[in-house]
Amino acid sequence: MRPSRRAAAVQPFYAMEFGKRALALESQGHPVIRLNLGEPDFGAPPAVLSALEKVADGRPLPYTGATGLPELREAISGFYRSEHDVEVDPGLIVVTAGASAALLLVSAALVDPGDEVLISDPSYPCNRQFAESFGAEVVLVPTTAESRFQLDLPAVQANWTAGTRGIMIATPSNPTGTSIEGSELKAICDFARERDAWRIVDEIYLNLGRRDADGRAPASVLSSDPDAFVINSFSKYFGMTGWRLGWCVVPQDFAPVMERLAQNYYICPSTPAQIAALECFTAQSLEVAEARRLEFERRRAVVLEGLQAAGLPVPVPPDGAFYAYFDVSGTGLGAWEFCERLLAEKHVALTPGKDFGRLGAERYVRLSYAASVAELQEGLARLADFTAALST
């Protein structure tokens, strides 16, 4: 027997690989500071946990519809209305088994073998892996600090060909934590739409971005491109990573397509997780989530100060998510060796740039500040000791 060519082509997710190494060290009695995974340390809001306890009372928990509970889709629609000033038909919202399942369904719905798909370099590795699994020819478009490590219209135009069928964008981005300015995102989407190409926009970190002077959350791409395919999740803003619950918003013609795919791929998202997630959209839980967003801003300041003290420049400070993408080239080590040695010698787990593309694979490292301030301070102190030793 042999694995399929598809399976053989999938690369490891190195953030998880370093997590495995960290576990091995911990089993040997070494306390490891884990700054490699984008997993908020808060957990779900208290009201969500209480709702899960209530639903786990022995009652039957049958399948829901493939696209999710109608009342949850209504609640998500209300969230777009109240937080982003955009009206979204609940019938166009598909609740999924995590944002990963949303990406799976959308990729299955859109990608044919040989289609060219533009994705920024750096970018979240699983996004391109999904597209490639359905036969896409992924074009990794180099970005720079001047473009905030994001696609801009000139880069899209320069890389567009007759074979380009779509574009995948994440804003704010993993690994850089940077966002695309609204007018630039609109220009990119307009350019693609005029060429009858689809736009997948990953907004799972959108509500962790800075609010404006009036307290409004950052705008969704749906406010300027209502036919974009939008990915979102309960994992980041609501801290529900292990619950495996997300959603996507799709154009009208694709609602029945997504339903058929979901029916066949996994029947439906978790019923108890969906019932409990209804509590995410109460005033109480939204207040909790907002307080946590502000805590991430405080952690960002701690991290940027600590990296500066360690002599590790951050070319573009993050404005969303909870990642810092810093440059290790001045240490004399490549990113992979830097992360390997830091974990082995100082027991701090980070993620090398190899996970996120080719351009900065040996220059950049991602740090996640989803950990507590105490853990961040200890990790940054160890990091400063490590870089100081390299310079002597």
CSV table of C-alpha atoms in Angstrom, one decimal:
chain,number,residue,atom,x,y,z
A,1,MET,CA,0.0,0.0,0.0
A,2,ARG,CA,1.0,3.6,-0.5
A,3,PRO,CA,-0.4,7.0,0.4
A,4,SER,CA,-2.2,9.1,-2.2
A,5,ARG,CA,-0.1,11.7,-4.0
A,6,ARG,CA,-2.3,14.2,-2.3
A,7,ALA,CA,-1.4,12.9,1.2
A,8,ALA,CA,2.3,12.6,0.2
A,9,ALA,CA,2.4,16.2,-0.9
A,10,VAL,CA,1.1,17.7,2.3
A,11,GLN,CA,3.8,19.3,4.4
A,12,PRO,CA,4.0,19.1,8.2
A,13,PHE,CA,2.5,21.9,10.2
A,14,TYR,CA,5.7,23.0,11.9
A,15,ALA,CA,4.0,24.9,14.7
A,16,MET,CA,2.5,21.6,15.8
A,17,GLU,CA,5.8,19.8,15.3
A,18,PHE,CA,7.5,22.1,17.7
A,19,GLY,CA,4.6,21.5,20.1
A,20,LYS,CA,5.4,17.8,20.0
A,21,ARG,CA,9.0,18.6,20.8
A,22,ALA,CA,7.9,20.8,23.7
A,23,LEU,CA,5.8,17.9,25.1
A,24,ALA,CA,8.8,15.6,24.9
A,25,LEU,CA,10.8,18.1,27.0
A,26,GLU,CA,8.0,18.5,29.5
A,27,SER,CA,7.8,14.7,29.9
A,28,GLN,CA,11.5,14.9,30.9
A,29,GLY,CA,10.7,17.4,33.6
A,30,HIS,CA,11.6,20.7,31.8
A,31,PRO,CA,9.1,23.5,32.1
A,32,VAL,CA,8.5,24.9,28.6
A,33,ILE,CA,7.1,28.3,27.7
A,34,ARG,CA,4.8,27.6,24.7
A,35,LEU,CA,4.6,30.6,22.4
A,36,ASN,CA,4.3,28.5,19.3
A,37,LEU,CA,0.5,28.1,18.9
A,38,GLY,CA,-2.3,30.5,18.4
A,39,GLU,CA,-4.5,29.2,21.2
A,40,PRO,CA,-5.9,31.8,23.6
A,41,ASP,CA,-5.3,30.8,27.2
A,42,PHE,CA,-8.7,32.1,28.5
A,43,GLY,CA,-11.0,29.4,27.3
A,44,ALA,CA,-14.7,29.9,26.4
A,45,PRO,CA,-16.7,32.7,28.0
A,46,PRO,CA,-18.3,31.6,31.3
A,47,ALA,CA,-21.9,31.7,30.0
A,48,VAL,CA,-20.9,29.3,27.1
A,49,LEU,CA,-19.4,26.8,29.6
A,50,SER,CA,-22.6,27.0,31.7
A,51,ALA,CA,-24.7,26.3,28.6
A,52,LEU,CA,-22.6,23.3,27.8
A,53,GLU,CA,-23.0,21.9,31.3
A,54,LYS,CA,-26.8,22.3,30.9
A,55,VAL,CA,-27.0,20.6,27.6
A,56,ALA,CA,-24.9,17.6,28.9
A,57,ASP,CA,-27.8,16.4,31.0
A,58,GLY,CA,-28.5,13.2,29.2
A,59,ARG,CA,-30.9,14.6,26.6
A,60,PRO,CA,-30.7,13.4,23.1
A,61,LEU,CA,-28.3,15.4,20.9
A,62,PRO,CA,-29.2,14.6,17.4
A,63,TYR,CA,-27.7,15.8,14.2
A,64,THR,CA,-28.6,19.4,13.3
A,65,GLY,CA,-29.0,20.5,9.7
A,66,ALA,CA,-25.8,20.4,7.7
A,67,THR,CA,-25.4,24.1,7.7
A,68,GLY,CA,-26.0,24.5,11.5
A,69,LEU,CA,-28.8,25.5,13.9
A,70,PRO,CA,-31.0,28.1,12.4
A,71,GLU,CA,-30.9,30.1,15.7
A,72,LEU,CA,-27.1,30.1,15.6
A,73,ARG,CA,-27.1,31.3,12.1
A,74,GLU,CA,-29.5,34.1,13.1
A,75,ALA,CA,-27.2,35.0,16.0
A,76,ILE,CA,-24.2,35.2,13.7
A,77,SER,CA,-26.1,37.4,11.3
A,78,GLY,CA,-27.0,39.7,14.3
A,79,PHE,CA,-23.3,39.8,15.2
A,80,TYR,CA,-22.4,41.2,11.7
A,81,ARG,CA,-25.2,43.7,12.1
A,82,SER,CA,-24.2,45.0,15.5
A,83,GLU,CA,-20.4,44.7,15.2
A,84,HIS,CA,-19.7,45.4,11.6
A,85,ASP,CA,-22.7,47.4,10.3
A,86,VAL,CA,-23.4,44.9,7.5
A,87,GLU,CA,-26.6,42.9,6.8
A,88,VAL,CA,-26.0,39.1,6.2
A,89,ASP,CA,-28.8,36.8,5.3
A,90,PRO,CA,-28.7,33.9,7.8
A,91,GLY,CA,-29.4,31.6,4.9
A,92,LEU,CA,-25.9,32.4,3.5
A,93,ILE,CA,-24.2,31.5,6.8
A,94,VAL,CA,-22.8,28.0,7.0
A,95,VAL,CA,-21.8,26.8,10.5
A,96,THR,CA,-18.9,24.4,10.3
A,97,ALA,CA,-16.7,22.1,12.3
A,98,GLY,CA,-14.1,24.9,12.9
A,99,ALA,CA,-12.8,27.4,10.3
A,100,SER,CA,-10.7,24.6,8.9
A,101,ALA,CA,-13.9,22.8,7.8
A,102,ALA,CA,-15.1,26.1,6.3
A,103,LEU,CA,-11.9,26.3,4.2
A,104,LEU,CA,-12.3,22.7,3.2
A,105,LEU,CA,-15.9,23.2,2.0
A,106,VAL,CA,-15.1,26.5,0.2
A,107,SER,CA,-12.1,25.0,-1.5
A,108,ALA,CA,-14.1,21.9,-2.5
A,109,ALA,CA,-16.8,24.3,-3.9
A,110,LEU,CA,-14.5,26.5,-5.9
A,111,VAL,CA,-11.2,24.8,-6.9
A,112,ASP,CA,-10.7,22.6,-10.0
A,113,PRO,CA,-7.4,20.9,-10.8
A,114,GLY,CA,-5.0,23.3,-12.5
A,115,ASP,CA,-6.7,26.5,-11.2
A,116,GLU,CA,-4.2,29.1,-10.2
A,117,VAL,CA,-4.8,30.6,-6.8
A,118,LEU,CA,-2.9,33.7,-5.5
A,119,ILE,CA,-1.9,33.6,-1.8
A,120,SER,CA,0.5,35.9,0.0
A,121,ASP,CA,3.9,34.8,1.2
A,122,PRO,CA,4.0,34.6,4.2
A,123,SER,CA,0.6,33.1,5.0
A,124,TYR,CA,-1.1,30.5,7.1
A,125,PRO,CA,0.1,27.1,5.7
A,126,CYS,CA,-3.2,25.2,5.9
A,127,ASN,CA,-4.9,27.7,3.6
A,128,ARG,CA,-2.7,26.8,0.7
A,129,GLN,CA,-2.8,23.1,1.7
A,130,PHE,CA,-6.6,23.1,1.3
A,131,ALA,CA,-6.4,24.6,-2.1
A,132,GLU,CA,-3.6,22.3,-3.3
A,133,SER,CA,-5.5,19.3,-2.0
A,134,PHE,CA,-8.2,20.0,-4.6
A,135,GLY,CA,-5.6,20.4,-7.4
A,136,ALA,CA,-4.9,24.1,-7.3
A,137,GLU,CA,-1.7,25.6,-8.6
A,138,VAL,CA,-0.9,27.9,-5.7
A,139,VAL,CA,1.1,31.0,-6.6
A,140,LEU,CA,2.8,32.4,-3.5
A,141,VAL,CA,3.1,36.1,-4.0
A,142,PRO,CA,6.1,37.7,-2.3
A,143,THR,CA,5.2,40.5,0.1
A,144,THR,CA,7.4,43.0,2.0
A,145,ALA,CA,7.3,45.1,5.1
A,146,GLU,CA,6.3,48.1,3.0
A,147,SER,CA,3.1,46.2,2.1
A,148,ARG,CA,2.7,45.1,5.7
A,149,PHE,CA,3.4,41.5,4.6
A,150,GLN,CA,0.1,41.6,2.8
A,151,LEU,CA,-1.1,41.5,-0.8
A,152,ASP,CA,-1.6,44.8,-2.4
A,153,LEU,CA,-3.2,45.6,-5.8
A,154,PRO,CA,0.2,46.0,-7.7
A,155,ALA,CA,1.4,42.6,-6.5
A,156,VAL,CA,-1.9,41.0,-7.5
A,157,GLN,CA,-1.8,42.6,-10.9
A,158,ALA,CA,1.8,41.6,-11.5
A,159,ASN,CA,1.0,37.9,-10.6
A,160,TRP,CA,-2.3,37.6,-12.4
A,161,THR,CA,-2.4,35.3,-15.4
A,162,ALA,CA,-5.1,33.9,-17.7
A,163,GLY,CA,-5.2,30.8,-15.5
A,164,THR,CA,-5.9,32.7,-12.2
A,165,ARG,CA,-9.2,31.6,-10.9
A,166,GLY,CA,-9.2,33.0,-7.4
A,167,ILE,CA,-7.4,34.7,-4.5
A,168,MET,CA,-7.1,33.8,-0.8
A,169,ILE,CA,-6.5,36.6,1.7
A,170,ALA,CA,-6.3,36.7,5.5
A,171,THR,CA,-6.7,40.0,7.3
A,172,PRO,CA,-5.5,40.2,10.0
A,173,SER,CA,-2.9,37.7,9.0
A,174,ASN,CA,-1.3,34.7,10.6
A,175,PRO,CA,1.7,34.8,11.0
A,176,THR,CA,2.2,38.6,11.0
A,177,GLY,CA,-0.8,40.0,12.8
A,178,THR,CA,-1.1,42.7,10.2
A,179,SER,CA,-4.2,43.9,8.3
A,180,ILE,CA,-4.9,45.1,4.8
A,181,GLU,CA,-6.2,48.7,4.7
A,182,GLY,CA,-9.9,48.7,3.8
A,183,SER,CA,-9.5,50.6,0.5
A,184,GLU,CA,-6.7,48.3,-0.6
A,185,LEU,CA,-8.7,45.2,0.2
A,186,LYS,CA,-11.7,46.6,-1.8
A,187,ALA,CA,-9.4,47.4,-4.8
A,188,ILE,CA,-8.0,43.9,-4.8
A,189,CYS,CA,-11.5,42.3,-4.6
A,190,ASP,CA,-12.8,44.6,-7.3
A,191,PHE,CA,-10.0,43.6,-9.6
A,192,ALA,CA,-10.6,39.9,-9.0
A,193,ARG,CA,-14.4,40.2,-9.4
A,194,GLU,CA,-14.0,42.1,-12.7
A,195,ARG,CA,-12.2,39.0,-13.9
A,196,ASP,CA,-14.9,36.6,-12.7
A,197,ALA,CA,-12.5,35.2,-10.0
A,198,TRP,CA,-13.5,34.3,-6.5
A,199,ARG,CA,-12.3,35.9,-3.3
A,200,ILE,CA,-11.8,33.9,-0.1
A,201,VAL,CA,-11.2,36.2,2.8
A,202,ASP,CA,-10.2,34.7,6.2
A,203,GLU,CA,-11.5,37.0,9.0
A,204,ILE,CA,-11.0,34.7,12.0
A,205,TYR,CA,-8.9,37.4,13.7
A,206,LEU,CA,-11.0,40.4,12.6
A,207,ASN,CA,-12.7,41.1,15.9
A,208,LEU,CA,-9.3,41.1,17.7
A,209,GLY,CA,-8.3,44.2,15.6
A,210,ARG,CA,-8.2,47.7,17.1
A,211,ARG,CA,-11.5,49.5,17.3
A,212,ASP,CA,-12.0,53.0,15.8
A,213,ALA,CA,-12.6,56.2,17.7
A,214,ASP,CA,-16.3,55.4,17.9
A,215,GLY,CA,-15.6,52.0,19.3
A,216,ARG,CA,-16.6,50.1,16.1
A,217,ALA,CA,-14.9,46.8,15.2
A,218,PRO,CA,-12.9,46.7,12.0
A,219,ALA,CA,-15.0,46.4,8.8
A,220,SER,CA,-15.7,43.1,7.3
A,221,VAL,CA,-14.9,42.6,3.6
A,222,LEU,CA,-18.6,42.0,3.2
A,223,SER,CA,-19.3,45.7,3.5
A,224,SER,CA,-17.5,46.3,0.2
A,225,ASP,CA,-17.7,42.9,-1.5
A,226,PRO,CA,-20.9,41.1,-0.5
A,227,ASP,CA,-20.1,38.2,-2.8
A,228,ALA,CA,-16.8,37.3,-1.1
A,229,PHE,CA,-16.4,34.0,0.6
A,230,VAL,CA,-15.7,34.9,4.2
A,231,ILE,CA,-14.2,32.5,6.8
A,232,ASN,CA,-14.6,33.0,10.5
A,233,SER,CA,-14.3,31.1,13.8
A,234,PHE,CA,-15.3,30.8,17.4
A,235,SER,CA,-11.7,29.9,18.2
A,236,LYS,CA,-9.9,33.2,18.5
A,237,TYR,CA,-12.2,36.0,19.6
A,238,PHE,CA,-14.3,33.7,21.7
A,239,GLY,CA,-11.4,31.5,22.8
A,240,MET,CA,-13.0,28.2,21.8
A,241,THR,CA,-10.2,26.4,20.0
A,242,GLY,CA,-11.0,22.8,21.0
A,243,TRP,CA,-14.7,23.2,20.4
A,244,ARG,CA,-14.1,23.0,16.6
A,245,LEU,CA,-16.8,25.5,15.6
A,246,GLY,CA,-16.6,28.1,12.9
A,247,TRP,CA,-18.6,29.5,10.0
A,248,CYS,CA,-18.5,30.9,6.5
A,249,VAL,CA,-20.6,33.4,4.6
A,250,VAL,CA,-21.1,32.5,0.9
A,251,PRO,CA,-22.9,34.1,-2.1
A,252,GLN,CA,-26.5,33.1,-2.7
A,253,ASP,CA,-25.8,30.6,-5.5
A,254,PHE,CA,-23.4,28.7,-3.3
A,255,ALA,CA,-25.6,28.1,-0.3
A,256,PRO,CA,-27.1,24.8,-1.7
A,257,VAL,CA,-23.6,23.8,-2.9
A,258,MET,CA,-22.1,24.2,0.6
A,259,GLU,CA,-25.1,22.3,2.1
A,260,ARG,CA,-24.5,19.3,-0.2
A,261,LEU,CA,-20.8,19.2,0.5
A,262,ALA,CA,-21.3,19.5,4.3
A,263,GLN,CA,-23.9,16.7,4.3
A,264,ASN,CA,-21.4,14.4,2.6
A,265,TYR,CA,-18.2,15.5,4.3
A,266,TYR,CA,-19.2,15.5,8.0
A,267,ILE,CA,-23.1,15.6,8.2
A,268,CYS,CA,-23.2,18.6,10.6
A,269,PRO,CA,-21.1,20.5,13.2
A,270,SER,CA,-21.2,19.4,16.9
A,271,THR,CA,-24.7,19.8,18.2
A,272,PRO,CA,-23.7,20.6,21.9
A,273,ALA,CA,-21.0,23.0,20.7
A,274,GLN,CA,-23.6,24.9,18.6
A,275,ILE,CA,-26.1,25.1,21.4
A,276,ALA,CA,-23.6,26.4,23.8
A,277,ALA,CA,-22.2,28.9,21.2
A,278,LEU,CA,-25.5,30.7,21.2
A,279,GLU,CA,-24.3,32.3,24.5
A,280,CYS,CA,-21.4,33.9,22.7
A,281,PHE,CA,-23.7,36.6,21.3
A,282,THR,CA,-25.2,37.8,24.6
A,283,ALA,CA,-24.2,41.1,26.0
A,284,GLN,CA,-22.4,39.3,28.9
A,285,SER,CA,-20.2,37.2,26.7
A,286,LEU,CA,-19.4,40.0,24.2
A,287,GLU,CA,-18.3,42.1,27.2
A,288,VAL,CA,-16.0,39.2,28.2
A,289,ALA,CA,-14.6,38.9,24.7
A,290,GLU,CA,-13.9,42.6,24.5
A,291,ALA,CA,-12.1,42.6,27.8
A,292,ARG,CA,-9.9,39.8,26.5
A,293,ARG,CA,-9.2,41.7,23.2
A,294,LEU,CA,-7.9,44.6,25.4
A,295,GLU,CA,-5.8,42.1,27.3
A,296,PHE,CA,-4.2,41.0,24.0
A,297,GLU,CA,-3.4,44.7,23.3
A,298,ARG,CA,-1.5,44.8,26.6
A,299,ARG,CA,0.3,41.6,25.8
A,300,ARG,CA,1.3,43.0,22.4
A,301,ALA,CA,3.0,45.9,24.1
A,302,VAL,CA,4.9,43.5,26.5
A,303,VAL,CA,6.0,41.4,23.5
A,304,LEU,CA,7.1,44.3,21.3
A,305,GLU,CA,9.1,45.8,24.2
A,306,GLY,CA,10.7,42.4,25.0
A,307,LEU,CA,11.7,41.6,21.5
A,308,GLN,CA,13.3,45.1,21.1
A,309,ALA,CA,15.2,44.5,24.3
A,310,ALA,CA,16.4,41.1,22.9
A,311,GLY,CA,17.6,42.8,19.7
A,312,LEU,CA,15.0,41.1,17.5
A,313,PRO,CA,13.3,43.6,15.2
A,314,VAL,CA,9.6,43.4,14.3
A,315,PRO,CA,9.5,45.0,10.8
A,316,VAL,CA,5.7,45.6,11.0
A,317,PRO,CA,4.1,45.9,14.4
A,318,PRO,CA,0.9,43.8,14.5
A,319,ASP,CA,-2.5,45.5,14.6
A,320,GLY,CA,-4.6,42.4,15.1
A,321,ALA,CA,-4.5,38.7,16.0
A,322,PHE,CA,-1.9,37.8,18.6
A,323,TYR,CA,1.3,37.2,16.7
A,324,ALA,CA,4.6,39.0,16.3
A,325,TYR,CA,6.7,38.2,13.3
A,326,PHE,CA,10.3,39.1,14.0
A,327,ASP,CA,13.6,39.0,12.2
A,328,VAL,CA,16.4,36.7,13.5
A,329,SER,CA,18.9,37.4,10.7
A,330,GLY,CA,21.0,39.6,12.9
A,331,THR,CA,21.7,36.7,15.3
A,332,GLY,CA,23.7,34.7,12.7
A,333,LEU,CA,21.3,31.8,12.8
A,334,GLY,CA,18.6,30.8,10.4
A,335,ALA,CA,15.0,30.7,11.7
A,336,TRP,CA,14.9,26.9,11.9
A,337,GLU,CA,18.1,26.6,13.9
A,338,PHE,CA,17.1,29.6,16.0
A,339,CYS,CA,13.9,27.9,17.1
A,340,GLU,CA,15.6,24.5,17.5
A,341,ARG,CA,18.3,25.8,19.8
A,342,LEU,CA,16.0,28.1,21.7
A,343,LEU,CA,13.7,25.2,22.5
A,344,ALA,CA,16.6,22.9,23.4
A,345,GLU,CA,18.7,25.4,25.4
A,346,LYS,CA,16.1,27.7,26.9
A,347,HIS,CA,12.9,25.7,26.7
A,348,VAL,CA,10.9,28.3,24.8
A,349,ALA,CA,8.8,27.1,21.8
A,350,LEU,CA,8.3,29.4,18.8
A,351,THR,CA,7.5,28.7,15.1
A,352,PRO,CA,10.0,29.1,12.3
A,353,GLY,CA,9.2,31.0,9.2
A,354,LYS,CA,9.3,27.7,7.2
A,355,ASP,CA,5.7,27.1,8.1
A,356,PHE,CA,4.5,30.3,6.4
A,357,GLY,CA,6.1,30.3,2.9
A,358,ARG,CA,9.4,30.6,1.1
A,359,LEU,CA,10.3,34.3,1.2
A,360,GLY,CA,11.2,34.6,4.9
A,361,ALA,CA,11.6,31.0,5.7
A,362,GLU,CA,15.1,31.3,7.2
A,363,ARG,CA,14.8,34.9,8.4
A,364,TYR,CA,11.6,35.2,10.3
A,365,VAL,CA,10.1,33.6,13.4
A,366,ARG,CA,6.5,33.8,14.7
A,367,LEU,CA,5.8,34.4,18.4
A,368,SER,CA,2.2,33.9,19.7
A,369,TYR,CA,1.2,36.1,22.6
A,370,ALA,CA,-1.9,34.1,23.3
A,371,ALA,CA,-0.2,33.0,26.6
A,372,SER,CA,-0.4,34.9,29.9
A,373,VAL,CA,1.7,37.9,30.7
A,374,ALA,CA,3.7,36.0,33.3
A,375,GLU,CA,4.5,33.3,30.7
A,376,LEU,CA,5.4,36.0,28.1
A,377,GLN,CA,7.7,37.8,30.5
A,378,GLU,CA,9.5,34.6,31.4
A,379,GLY,CA,9.7,33.5,27.8
A,380,LEU,CA,11.1,36.9,26.7
A,381,ALA,CA,13.6,36.9,29.5
A,382,ARG,CA,14.9,33.5,28.3
A,383,LEU,CA,14.9,34.7,24.7
A,384,ALA,CA,17.0,37.8,25.7
A,385,ASP,CA,19.5,35.5,27.5
A,386,PHE,CA,19.7,33.3,24.4
A,387,THR,CA,20.4,36.2,22.0
A,388,ALA,CA,22.8,37.8,24.5
A,389,ALA,CA,24.8,34.5,24.6
A,390,LEU,CA,24.9,34.4,20.7
A,391,SER,CA,26.5,37.8,20.6
A,392,THR,CA,29.3,37.0,23.0
